[in-house]
Short mmCIF file of C-alpha atoms and ligand atoms in Angstrom, two decimals:
data_model
loop_
_atom_site.label_atom_id
_atom_site.label_comp_id
_atom_site.label_asym_id
_atom_site.label_seq_id
_atom_site.Cartn_x
_atom_site.Cartn_y
_atom_site.Cartn_z
CA MET A 209 -33.47 31.32 0.53
CA LYS A 210 -34.87 28.52 -1.66
CA SER A 211 -36.74 25.80 0.21
CA ILE A 212 -34.97 22.46 0.30
CA GLN A 213 -37.48 19.61 0.35
CA LYS A 214 -35.24 16.78 -0.73
CA PRO A 215 -31.68 16.12 0.41
CA ILE A 216 -28.45 17.31 -1.09
CA VAL A 217 -26.92 13.96 -1.98
CA ILE A 218 -23.15 13.55 -2.22
CA VAL A 219 -22.02 10.31 -3.82
CA GLY A 220 -18.40 9.42 -3.04
CA ALA A 221 -16.76 10.69 0.14
CA GLY A 222 -13.13 10.86 -0.91
CA PHE A 223 -11.14 14.09 -0.97
CA ALA A 224 -13.70 15.96 -3.07
CA GLY A 225 -16.95 14.69 -1.52
CA MET A 226 -15.65 14.81 2.04
CA THR A 227 -14.39 18.39 1.72
CA PHE A 228 -17.64 19.47 0.10
CA ALA A 229 -19.84 17.85 2.75
CA LEU A 230 -17.90 19.17 5.75
CA ASN A 231 -17.59 22.70 4.38
CA LEU A 232 -21.24 22.89 3.36
CA ARG A 233 -22.23 21.73 6.82
CA LYS A 234 -20.15 24.49 8.37
CA LEU A 235 -21.61 27.15 6.08
CA ASN A 236 -25.20 26.07 6.59
CA PRO A 237 -25.87 23.63 9.46
CA SER A 238 -29.60 23.41 8.68
CA LEU A 239 -29.23 21.84 5.20
CA PRO A 240 -30.26 18.19 4.79
CA ILE A 241 -27.06 16.52 3.56
CA LEU A 242 -26.79 12.82 2.76
CA VAL A 243 -23.38 11.34 1.98
CA VAL A 244 -23.23 7.94 0.28
CA ASP A 245 -20.11 5.86 -0.25
CA SER A 246 -19.65 2.25 -1.30
CA GLU A 247 -16.93 1.78 1.33
CA TYR A 248 -16.91 2.00 5.12
CA ASN A 249 -13.65 3.96 5.34
CA PHE A 250 -12.09 7.08 3.89
CA ILE A 251 -8.72 6.36 2.25
CA PHE A 252 -6.02 8.95 2.56
CA LYS A 253 -4.32 7.77 -0.63
CA PRO A 254 -1.12 9.88 -0.40
CA LEU A 255 -0.27 7.99 2.80
CA MET A 256 -0.63 4.51 1.29
CA TYR A 257 3.15 4.32 0.76
CA GLU A 258 3.73 4.87 4.48
CA VAL A 259 1.19 2.17 5.27
CA LEU A 260 3.07 -0.22 2.99
CA SER A 261 6.36 0.65 4.70
CA LYS A 262 4.70 0.44 8.14
CA GLU A 263 5.73 4.02 8.91
CA ILE A 264 2.10 4.48 9.86
CA ARG A 265 -0.56 1.91 10.68
CA SER A 266 -3.30 1.25 8.17
CA TRP A 267 -6.17 2.37 10.41
CA GLU A 268 -4.49 5.75 10.82
CA ALA A 269 -4.90 6.50 7.12
CA THR A 270 -8.41 5.03 6.88
CA PRO A 271 -10.80 6.67 9.35
CA LYS A 272 -14.37 5.37 9.37
CA PHE A 273 -16.92 7.43 7.45
CA ALA A 274 -19.56 6.75 10.11
CA ASN A 275 -17.41 8.46 12.77
CA ILE A 276 -16.39 11.38 10.58
CA PHE A 277 -19.92 12.22 9.50
CA SER A 278 -21.70 11.55 12.77
CA ASN A 279 -19.23 13.92 14.46
CA ALA A 280 -20.20 16.55 11.90
CA GLY A 281 -23.94 15.89 12.18
CA ILE A 282 -24.20 14.58 8.60
CA THR A 283 -26.12 11.47 7.60
CA PHE A 284 -23.96 8.77 6.05
CA LEU A 285 -25.19 5.79 4.08
CA ARG A 286 -23.01 2.94 2.88
CA ASN A 287 -24.26 1.98 -0.56
CA CYS A 288 -23.09 1.76 -4.15
CA LEU A 289 -24.64 4.01 -6.78
CA THR A 290 -25.67 1.99 -9.85
CA LYS A 291 -27.88 4.32 -11.90
CA ILE A 292 -28.96 7.97 -12.23
CA ASN A 293 -32.13 9.32 -13.73
CA PHE A 294 -31.08 12.93 -14.22
CA LYS A 295 -34.41 13.99 -15.64
CA GLU A 296 -36.38 12.82 -12.61
CA ASN A 297 -33.65 13.44 -10.03
CA ILE A 298 -33.56 9.83 -8.85
CA LEU A 299 -30.60 7.67 -7.82
CA GLU A 300 -30.58 3.87 -7.73
CA PHE A 301 -28.30 1.79 -5.56
CA SER A 302 -26.99 -1.76 -5.59
CA ASP A 303 -29.58 -2.99 -3.07
CA ASP A 304 -32.42 -1.52 -5.24
CA LEU A 305 -32.83 1.49 -2.95
CA LYS A 306 -34.11 4.56 -4.81
CA LEU A 307 -33.49 8.09 -3.60
CA SER A 308 -34.55 11.46 -4.91
CA TYR A 309 -32.37 14.50 -4.57
CA GLN A 310 -32.72 18.25 -4.83
CA TYR A 311 -29.03 18.73 -5.54
CA LEU A 312 -26.53 16.01 -6.48
CA ALA A 313 -22.72 16.02 -6.24
CA LEU A 314 -20.92 13.17 -7.96
CA CYS A 315 -17.44 12.57 -6.55
CA THR A 316 -16.65 8.91 -7.25
CA GLY A 317 -12.94 9.31 -8.03
CA SER A 318 -10.87 7.18 -10.36
CA ILE A 319 -9.74 3.61 -10.91
CA PRO A 320 -6.63 2.22 -12.64
CA ASN A 321 -6.58 2.39 -16.41
CA SER A 322 -4.96 -0.56 -18.13
CA PHE A 323 -5.61 0.97 -21.57
CA LEU A 324 -6.82 -2.49 -22.75
CA ILE A 325 -3.20 -3.67 -22.94
CA LYS A 326 -3.09 -7.44 -23.16
CA GLY A 327 -2.63 -9.23 -19.84
CA VAL A 328 -2.48 -6.12 -17.63
CA ASP A 329 -5.77 -6.65 -15.75
CA GLU A 330 -5.01 -10.33 -15.16
CA ASN A 331 -1.28 -10.25 -14.40
CA CYS A 332 -0.48 -6.91 -12.75
CA TYR A 333 -0.82 -5.54 -9.24
CA PHE A 334 -2.28 -2.05 -8.77
CA PHE A 335 -1.88 0.66 -6.13
CA ASN A 336 -5.06 2.68 -6.03
CA ASP A 337 -6.96 1.57 -2.95
CA PHE A 338 -6.63 -0.52 0.19
CA GLN A 339 -7.56 -3.77 -1.53
CA ASP A 340 -4.63 -3.18 -3.91
CA LEU A 341 -2.37 -2.34 -0.98
CA ASN A 342 -3.34 -5.52 0.88
CA LYS A 343 -2.75 -7.69 -2.19
CA LEU A 344 0.68 -6.16 -2.59
CA LYS A 345 1.46 -6.65 1.09
CA SER A 346 0.53 -10.32 0.91
CA PHE A 347 2.75 -10.74 -2.18
CA PHE A 348 5.66 -9.22 -0.24
CA ASN A 349 4.92 -11.36 2.82
CA LYS A 350 5.06 -14.49 0.69
CA SER A 351 8.27 -13.31 -0.97
CA GLN A 352 10.06 -12.72 2.35
CA LYS A 353 11.58 -16.17 2.43
CA ALA A 354 12.36 -16.30 -1.27
CA THR A 355 15.68 -15.74 -2.98
CA PHE A 356 17.21 -12.30 -3.62
CA HIS A 357 17.10 -10.27 -6.85
CA LYS A 358 13.55 -11.04 -7.86
CA LYS A 359 12.46 -9.01 -10.85
CA LEU A 360 10.01 -6.27 -10.01
CA PHE A 361 8.64 -3.91 -12.68
CA ILE A 362 6.72 -0.73 -11.97
CA VAL A 363 4.90 0.64 -15.00
CA GLY A 364 4.52 4.43 -14.93
CA GLY A 365 7.16 7.00 -14.00
CA GLY A 366 4.65 9.39 -12.41
CA PRO A 367 4.52 10.14 -8.68
CA SER A 368 2.89 6.81 -7.72
CA GLY A 369 5.46 4.73 -9.59
CA ILE A 370 8.46 6.66 -8.29
CA GLU A 371 7.26 6.88 -4.69
CA LEU A 372 6.47 3.19 -4.68
CA ALA A 373 9.83 2.22 -6.23
CA CYS A 374 11.81 4.13 -3.56
CA LYS A 375 9.74 2.75 -0.67
CA ILE A 376 10.00 -0.85 -1.91
CA LYS A 377 13.76 -0.55 -2.38
CA ASP A 378 14.22 0.82 1.14
CA LEU A 379 11.98 -1.86 2.58
CA PHE A 380 13.36 -4.90 0.80
CA LYS A 381 16.87 -3.79 -0.23
CA ASP A 382 18.36 -6.30 -2.68
CA GLN A 383 15.48 -8.70 -2.54
CA PHE A 384 14.14 -7.06 -5.68
CA ASP A 385 15.78 -5.68 -8.82
CA ILE A 386 13.47 -2.76 -9.50
CA ASN A 387 12.76 -1.41 -12.98
CA VAL A 388 10.54 1.59 -13.66
CA ILE A 389 9.06 1.68 -17.16
CA GLU A 390 8.07 5.10 -18.51
CA LYS A 391 6.73 5.81 -21.97
CA SER A 392 7.94 9.42 -22.20
CA ASN A 393 11.53 10.63 -22.17
CA GLU A 394 11.63 11.57 -18.47
CA ILE A 395 10.10 10.57 -15.16
CA LEU A 396 7.64 12.89 -13.38
CA ASN A 397 7.10 14.76 -16.61
CA LYS A 398 4.14 16.72 -15.22
CA ASN A 399 5.82 17.58 -11.93
CA LYS A 400 7.99 20.42 -10.68
CA ILE A 401 11.59 20.40 -11.88
CA PHE A 402 13.01 20.41 -8.34
CA ASN A 403 11.01 17.32 -7.35
CA ARG A 404 11.98 15.60 -10.60
CA GLU A 405 15.67 16.20 -9.93
CA GLN A 406 15.36 14.98 -6.34
CA ALA A 407 13.51 11.89 -7.57
CA GLU A 408 16.21 11.18 -10.17
CA ASN A 409 18.85 11.35 -7.41
CA ALA A 410 16.77 9.12 -5.15
CA LEU A 411 16.41 6.51 -7.90
CA ASP A 412 20.15 6.67 -8.74
CA LYS A 413 21.14 6.33 -5.10
CA ARG A 414 18.98 3.22 -4.79
CA LYS A 415 20.18 1.74 -8.09
CA ILE A 416 16.65 1.59 -9.44
CA ASN A 417 16.73 1.07 -13.18
CA VAL A 418 14.59 3.42 -15.30
CA LEU A 419 13.56 2.46 -18.84
CA LEU A 420 12.46 5.64 -20.66
CA ASN A 421 10.69 5.86 -24.02
CA SER A 422 9.35 2.39 -23.33
CA THR A 423 5.77 1.20 -23.72
CA VAL A 424 4.31 -2.02 -22.33
CA LYS A 425 2.93 -4.22 -25.07
CA GLU A 426 1.85 -7.25 -23.06
CA VAL A 427 2.11 -8.78 -19.59
CA SER A 428 1.85 -12.55 -19.21
CA GLU A 429 2.12 -14.72 -16.10
CA THR A 430 5.89 -14.87 -16.38
CA LYS A 431 7.00 -12.09 -18.74
CA ILE A 432 6.60 -8.43 -19.56
CA SER A 433 7.07 -7.25 -23.16
CA ILE A 434 8.15 -3.71 -23.88
CA THR A 435 8.39 -1.71 -27.08
CA SER A 436 11.21 0.84 -27.30
CA ASP A 437 13.49 2.30 -29.98
CA VAL A 438 15.35 -1.03 -30.08
CA GLY A 439 12.15 -2.93 -30.88
CA ILE A 440 10.23 -5.37 -28.68
CA THR A 441 12.03 -6.85 -25.66
CA SER A 442 10.63 -9.47 -23.30
CA PHE A 443 11.82 -9.72 -19.69
CA ASP A 444 11.18 -12.42 -17.09
CA LYS A 445 9.22 -10.94 -14.21
CA ASP A 446 8.22 -11.91 -10.72
CA ILE A 447 5.82 -9.02 -10.24
CA VAL A 448 4.53 -6.05 -12.25
CA ILE A 449 2.89 -3.11 -10.46
CA TRP A 450 0.77 -0.97 -12.77
CA THR A 451 0.65 2.75 -11.94
CA ALA A 452 0.48 4.01 -15.52
CA GLY A 453 -2.79 5.87 -15.44
CA VAL A 454 -6.29 6.25 -14.08
CA LYS A 455 -9.76 6.60 -15.54
CA PRO A 456 -12.92 8.01 -13.95
CA ASN A 457 -15.02 5.65 -11.88
CA LEU A 458 -18.35 6.05 -13.69
CA SER A 459 -19.89 2.58 -13.80
CA TYR A 460 -23.32 4.03 -12.92
CA LEU A 461 -23.59 6.13 -16.11
CA GLU A 462 -25.54 4.42 -18.85
CA THR A 463 -24.77 6.80 -21.70
CA ASP A 464 -21.86 9.01 -22.61
CA GLU A 465 -24.13 12.07 -22.73
CA ILE A 466 -22.18 13.95 -20.07
CA THR A 467 -18.74 12.45 -20.66
CA LYS A 468 -18.39 12.22 -24.40
CA LYS A 469 -15.94 15.07 -24.86
CA PHE A 470 -13.17 14.05 -22.43
CA GLY A 471 -14.15 10.70 -20.94
CA ARG A 472 -14.64 12.49 -17.62
CA ILE A 473 -17.81 14.39 -16.67
CA LEU A 474 -17.70 17.81 -18.26
CA VAL A 475 -18.69 20.64 -15.92
CA ASN A 476 -18.80 24.40 -16.37
CA LYS A 477 -16.63 26.72 -14.28
CA ASN A 478 -19.31 26.74 -11.58
CA LEU A 479 -18.82 22.96 -11.40
CA GLN A 480 -22.32 22.27 -12.77
CA ILE A 481 -23.10 19.53 -15.28
CA GLU A 482 -24.41 20.90 -18.54
CA ASN A 483 -28.21 20.56 -18.91
CA TYR A 484 -28.53 19.48 -15.25
CA LYS A 485 -27.71 22.61 -13.29
CA ASN A 486 -28.70 21.07 -9.93
CA CYS A 487 -26.02 18.40 -10.47
CA PHE A 488 -22.29 18.83 -9.92
CA ALA A 489 -19.23 16.67 -10.49
CA ILE A 490 -15.94 17.28 -8.68
CA GLY A 491 -12.61 15.56 -8.14
CA ASP A 492 -11.03 12.95 -10.40
CA ILE A 493 -14.25 12.13 -12.30
CA SER A 494 -14.72 15.60 -13.76
CA VAL A 495 -13.09 18.04 -16.12
CA ILE A 496 -13.84 21.76 -16.06
CA GLU A 497 -14.51 23.39 -19.40
CA GLY A 498 -11.52 25.56 -20.32
CA MET A 499 -9.38 24.05 -17.51
CA GLU A 500 -8.70 20.68 -19.09
CA ASP A 501 -5.05 20.61 -17.98
CA LEU A 502 -5.70 20.66 -14.24
CA PRO A 503 -3.88 17.77 -12.59
CA ILE A 504 -5.87 14.81 -11.26
CA THR A 505 -4.92 15.26 -7.62
CA ALA A 506 -6.29 15.49 -4.10
CA GLN A 507 -5.23 19.14 -4.09
CA VAL A 508 -7.61 19.93 -6.98
CA ALA A 509 -10.36 17.68 -5.56
CA MET A 510 -10.28 19.46 -2.18
CA GLN A 511 -10.25 22.93 -3.69
CA GLU A 512 -13.23 21.98 -5.86
CA GLY A 513 -15.05 20.56 -2.82
CA ASN A 514 -14.45 23.77 -0.93
CA HIS A 515 -15.55 25.93 -3.86
CA LEU A 516 -18.69 23.90 -4.47
CA ALA A 517 -19.77 24.34 -0.85
CA ASN A 518 -19.58 28.13 -1.33
CA ASN A 519 -21.35 27.94 -4.68
CA LEU A 520 -24.21 25.82 -3.42
CA GLN A 521 -24.70 28.20 -0.53
CA LEU A 522 -24.93 31.05 -3.08
CA LEU A 523 -27.40 29.11 -5.28
CA ILE A 524 -29.61 28.25 -2.33
CA HIS A 525 -29.73 31.94 -1.47
CA GLY A 526 -30.77 32.78 -5.02
CA LYS A 527 -27.39 34.26 -5.95
CA ASP A 528 -25.13 33.50 -8.90
CA PRO A 529 -22.42 30.89 -8.37
CA LEU A 530 -18.79 31.89 -8.91
CA PRO A 531 -16.26 30.36 -11.32
CA PHE A 532 -13.70 27.96 -9.86
CA GLU A 533 -10.10 29.12 -9.75
CA PHE A 534 -7.24 26.75 -9.02
CA LYS A 535 -4.48 27.86 -6.68
CA ASP A 536 -1.30 25.85 -7.12
CA ASN A 537 -0.02 25.20 -3.63
CA GLY A 538 2.95 23.17 -4.75
CA GLU A 539 3.59 19.48 -4.57
CA MET A 540 5.20 16.93 -2.31
CA ILE A 541 6.51 13.47 -3.04
CA SER A 542 7.88 10.86 -0.70
CA LEU A 543 11.22 9.41 -1.75
CA GLY A 544 11.87 6.31 0.31
CA ILE A 545 11.67 5.72 4.02
CA GLY A 546 12.04 8.96 5.96
CA GLU A 547 12.69 11.15 2.88
CA ALA A 548 10.60 13.44 0.68
CA SER A 549 10.79 16.40 -1.64
CA ILE A 550 8.66 19.55 -1.51
CA SER A 551 8.34 22.26 -4.11
CA GLY A 552 5.90 25.12 -3.74
CA LEU A 553 4.87 28.08 -1.58
CA GLY A 554 8.08 29.73 -2.68
CA VAL A 555 10.31 27.06 -1.16
CA THR A 556 11.97 23.88 -2.31
CA PHE A 557 13.58 21.39 0.01
CA SER A 558 14.13 17.69 0.31
CA GLY A 559 15.37 15.00 2.68
CA LYS A 560 14.28 14.21 6.22
CA LEU A 561 12.91 17.67 7.04
CA ALA A 562 10.75 17.51 3.91
CA PHE A 563 9.51 14.11 5.06
CA GLU A 564 8.39 15.55 8.41
CA ALA A 565 6.86 18.59 6.70
CA ARG A 566 4.91 16.34 4.33
CA ARG A 567 3.45 14.40 7.24
CA LEU A 568 2.50 17.58 9.04
CA ILE A 569 0.91 19.10 5.98
CA TYR A 570 -1.14 15.95 5.47
CA ALA A 571 -2.14 15.95 9.10
CA SER A 572 -3.41 19.50 8.68
CA LYS A 573 -5.44 18.37 5.65
CA LEU A 574 -7.37 15.83 7.62
CA PRO A 575 -9.85 18.62 8.41
CA ASP A 576 -12.01 17.50 11.26
CA ILE A 577 -12.07 14.11 9.81
CA THR A 578 -9.88 12.05 12.01
CA GLU A 579 -10.06 12.45 15.70
CA SER A 580 -8.73 8.90 15.87
CA LEU A 581 -5.83 9.78 13.65
CA LYS A 582 -5.08 12.98 15.48
CA SER A 583 -5.05 11.42 18.91
CA ALA A 584 -3.30 8.23 17.97
CA SER A 585 -0.52 9.48 15.75
CA SER A 586 2.30 10.85 17.73
CA TRP A 587 4.03 11.99 14.56
CA ILE A 588 1.39 14.45 13.61
CA PHE A 589 2.02 17.34 15.91
CA GLN A 590 5.57 16.59 16.99
CA LYS A 591 7.35 19.23 14.98
CA LYS A 592 4.49 21.62 14.36
CA SER A 593 6.38 24.68 15.55
CA ILE A 594 9.25 24.27 13.08
CA LEU A 595 6.93 24.05 10.15
CA LYS A 596 4.32 26.64 10.91
CA GLN A 597 4.58 28.23 7.49
CA PHE A 598 3.21 25.06 5.86
CA PHE A 599 0.55 24.40 8.38
CA LYS A 600 -2.44 25.93 6.63
CA LYS A 601 -5.77 24.17 6.18
CA ASP A 602 -6.48 25.88 2.90
CA ASN A 603 -3.26 24.66 1.44
CA PRO A 604 -3.88 21.12 0.29
CA ASN A 605 -1.31 19.27 -1.80
C1 LIG B 971 -1.25 5.92 -4.15
C2 LIG B 971 -1.76 7.30 -4.45
C3 LIG B 971 -1.08 8.41 -3.97
C4 LIG B 971 -1.53 9.69 -4.24
N1 LIG B 971 -0.83 10.76 -3.77
C5 LIG B 971 -1.27 12.01 -3.98
C6 LIG B 971 -0.57 13.15 -3.48
O1 LIG B 971 0.48 12.99 -2.85
N2 LIG B 971 -1.09 14.38 -3.69
C7 LIG B 971 -2.26 14.55 -4.37
O2 LIG B 971 -2.71 15.71 -4.52
N3 LIG B 971 -2.95 13.51 -4.91
C8 LIG B 971 -2.49 12.24 -4.72
N4 LIG B 971 -3.16 11.16 -5.24
C9 LIG B 971 -4.37 11.40 -6.05
C10 LIG B 971 -5.57 11.62 -5.13
O3 LIG B 971 -5.66 10.59 -4.16
C11 LIG B 971 -6.85 11.69 -5.94
O4 LIG B 971 -6.71 12.70 -6.91
C12 LIG B 971 -8.02 12.00 -5.00
O5 LIG B 971 -8.24 10.90 -4.14
C13 LIG B 971 -9.27 12.31 -5.81
O6 LIG B 971 -10.30 12.61 -4.93
P1 LIG B 971 -11.79 12.18 -5.30
O7 LIG B 971 -12.63 12.65 -4.18
O8 LIG B 971 -12.11 12.59 -6.68
O9 LIG B 971 -11.75 10.57 -5.33
P2 LIG B 971 -11.41 9.55 -4.16
O10 LIG B 971 -10.64 10.18 -3.08
O11 LIG B 971 -10.85 8.35 -4.84
O12 LIG B 971 -12.85 9.17 -3.58
C14 LIG B 971 -13.84 8.54 -4.35
C15 LIG B 971 -14.87 7.93 -3.39
O13 LIG B 971 -16.00 7.50 -4.15
C16 LIG B 971 -16.46 6.25 -3.67
N5 LIG B 971 -17.21 5.61 -4.75
C17 LIG B 971 -16.74 5.22 -5.96
N6 LIG B 971 -17.73 4.70 -6.71
C18 LIG B 971 -18.86 4.77 -5.96
C19 LIG B 971 -20.23 4.39 -6.20
N7 LIG B 971 -20.64 3.86 -7.37
N8 LIG B 971 -21.14 4.58 -5.20
C20 LIG B 971 -20.74 5.13 -4.02
N9 LIG B 971 -19.47 5.50 -3.75
C21 LIG B 971 -18.55 5.33 -4.71
C22 LIG B 971 -15.16 5.55 -3.27
O14 LIG B 971 -15.40 4.50 -2.35
C23 LIG B 971 -14.33 6.69 -2.68
O15 LIG B 971 -14.52 6.81 -1.29
C24 LIG B 971 -2.72 9.86 -4.99
C25 LIG B 971 -3.42 8.74 -5.48
C26 LIG B 971 -2.96 7.47 -5.20
C27 LIG B 971 -3.71 6.28 -5.72
#
């Protein structure tokens, strides 16, 4: 076994970093692991819709990093990475702290991408983290007393846009006229056909308007302008929620040396960064050479985290790391309050049972991370017996 003098530093403790840290700890309890995150809490992003709809409470989906890591015997530091010196193996943080590492895993996730479209950053709401969620909640709180049929636009017909549209409609009924704007010719164009069909039905049932083949040109304080085959149309708007894309969160990189090919950090199949073999990048910030079409999801991030733990254990023991392989475990989307659609593991189903299954599957994904969540959430284990076939820890969505 190689001697480890400096720590294994993991920056970003979301789905990828968290899974990596906890699995590595299990494989080799004697390794010095340091996890750094700029936030105090983990965010279980797939449950943000349920927090918005108050189906679960916000603290249930945001366990504290300090608790998670101290329970696992891992050191956690709250700090924001600002710079990396790859050649000297040194990290710099926002409070001028400098740290050296023996191995480094970058897992800093993604942030919304406004594609430099005029007015988007200034005049849109986003739905990527808890700050976004709270802003949206306070908009809705203020709107409670207002008149009906306010104009709400959601840009992006991917899972986030569709899940949000259904939840908002169920929550606020006719208070908002909801329009989903999608630039391609169908919603959920990268998702499973079954889920797409269920989502189309859910949107129809709720009378949510979908504008396909439509691209946002500009968002001002009062209007949204859209280009489609009929030309440019401007609509009055009360709120626009932007879910049209994400980009990697890489503010600490000073050059494009390791990102220039795809905008995300390019890694080999062993998840190593080219030229810096003691450095890894996993989750939303990275792209694996030859596997450029992998979806940007928690499912991929967790599988990469798990794989990297095994690979680092091999490297430390002087063995060759193994190439990452993605196992598609299917996908789940929530479709309004109390409803969802699941496609994968050889089954497809939707409705209330799918909603319960989705919750259970997510509960099983919260590895050992949330004692608070497990004890406090009555919903988690209620129907475990019915849904045993989905209840596998190695089966993240
Ligand atoms: C609303 C929503 C719903 C989603 N639903 C699903 C779903 O149903 N299924 C699915 O598979 N995927 C879903 N996703 C996508 C999924 O959440 C992401 O793919 C996943 O979170 C990526 O994991 P990650 O570890 O790469 O990044 P994240 O989980 O985003 O974690 C990144 C971490 O890095 C930290 N960080 C960032 N910058 C720094 C810095 N400079 N210094 C220190 N720390 C830093 C952040 O605080 C954060 O904790 C959803 C995403 C959203 C926004």
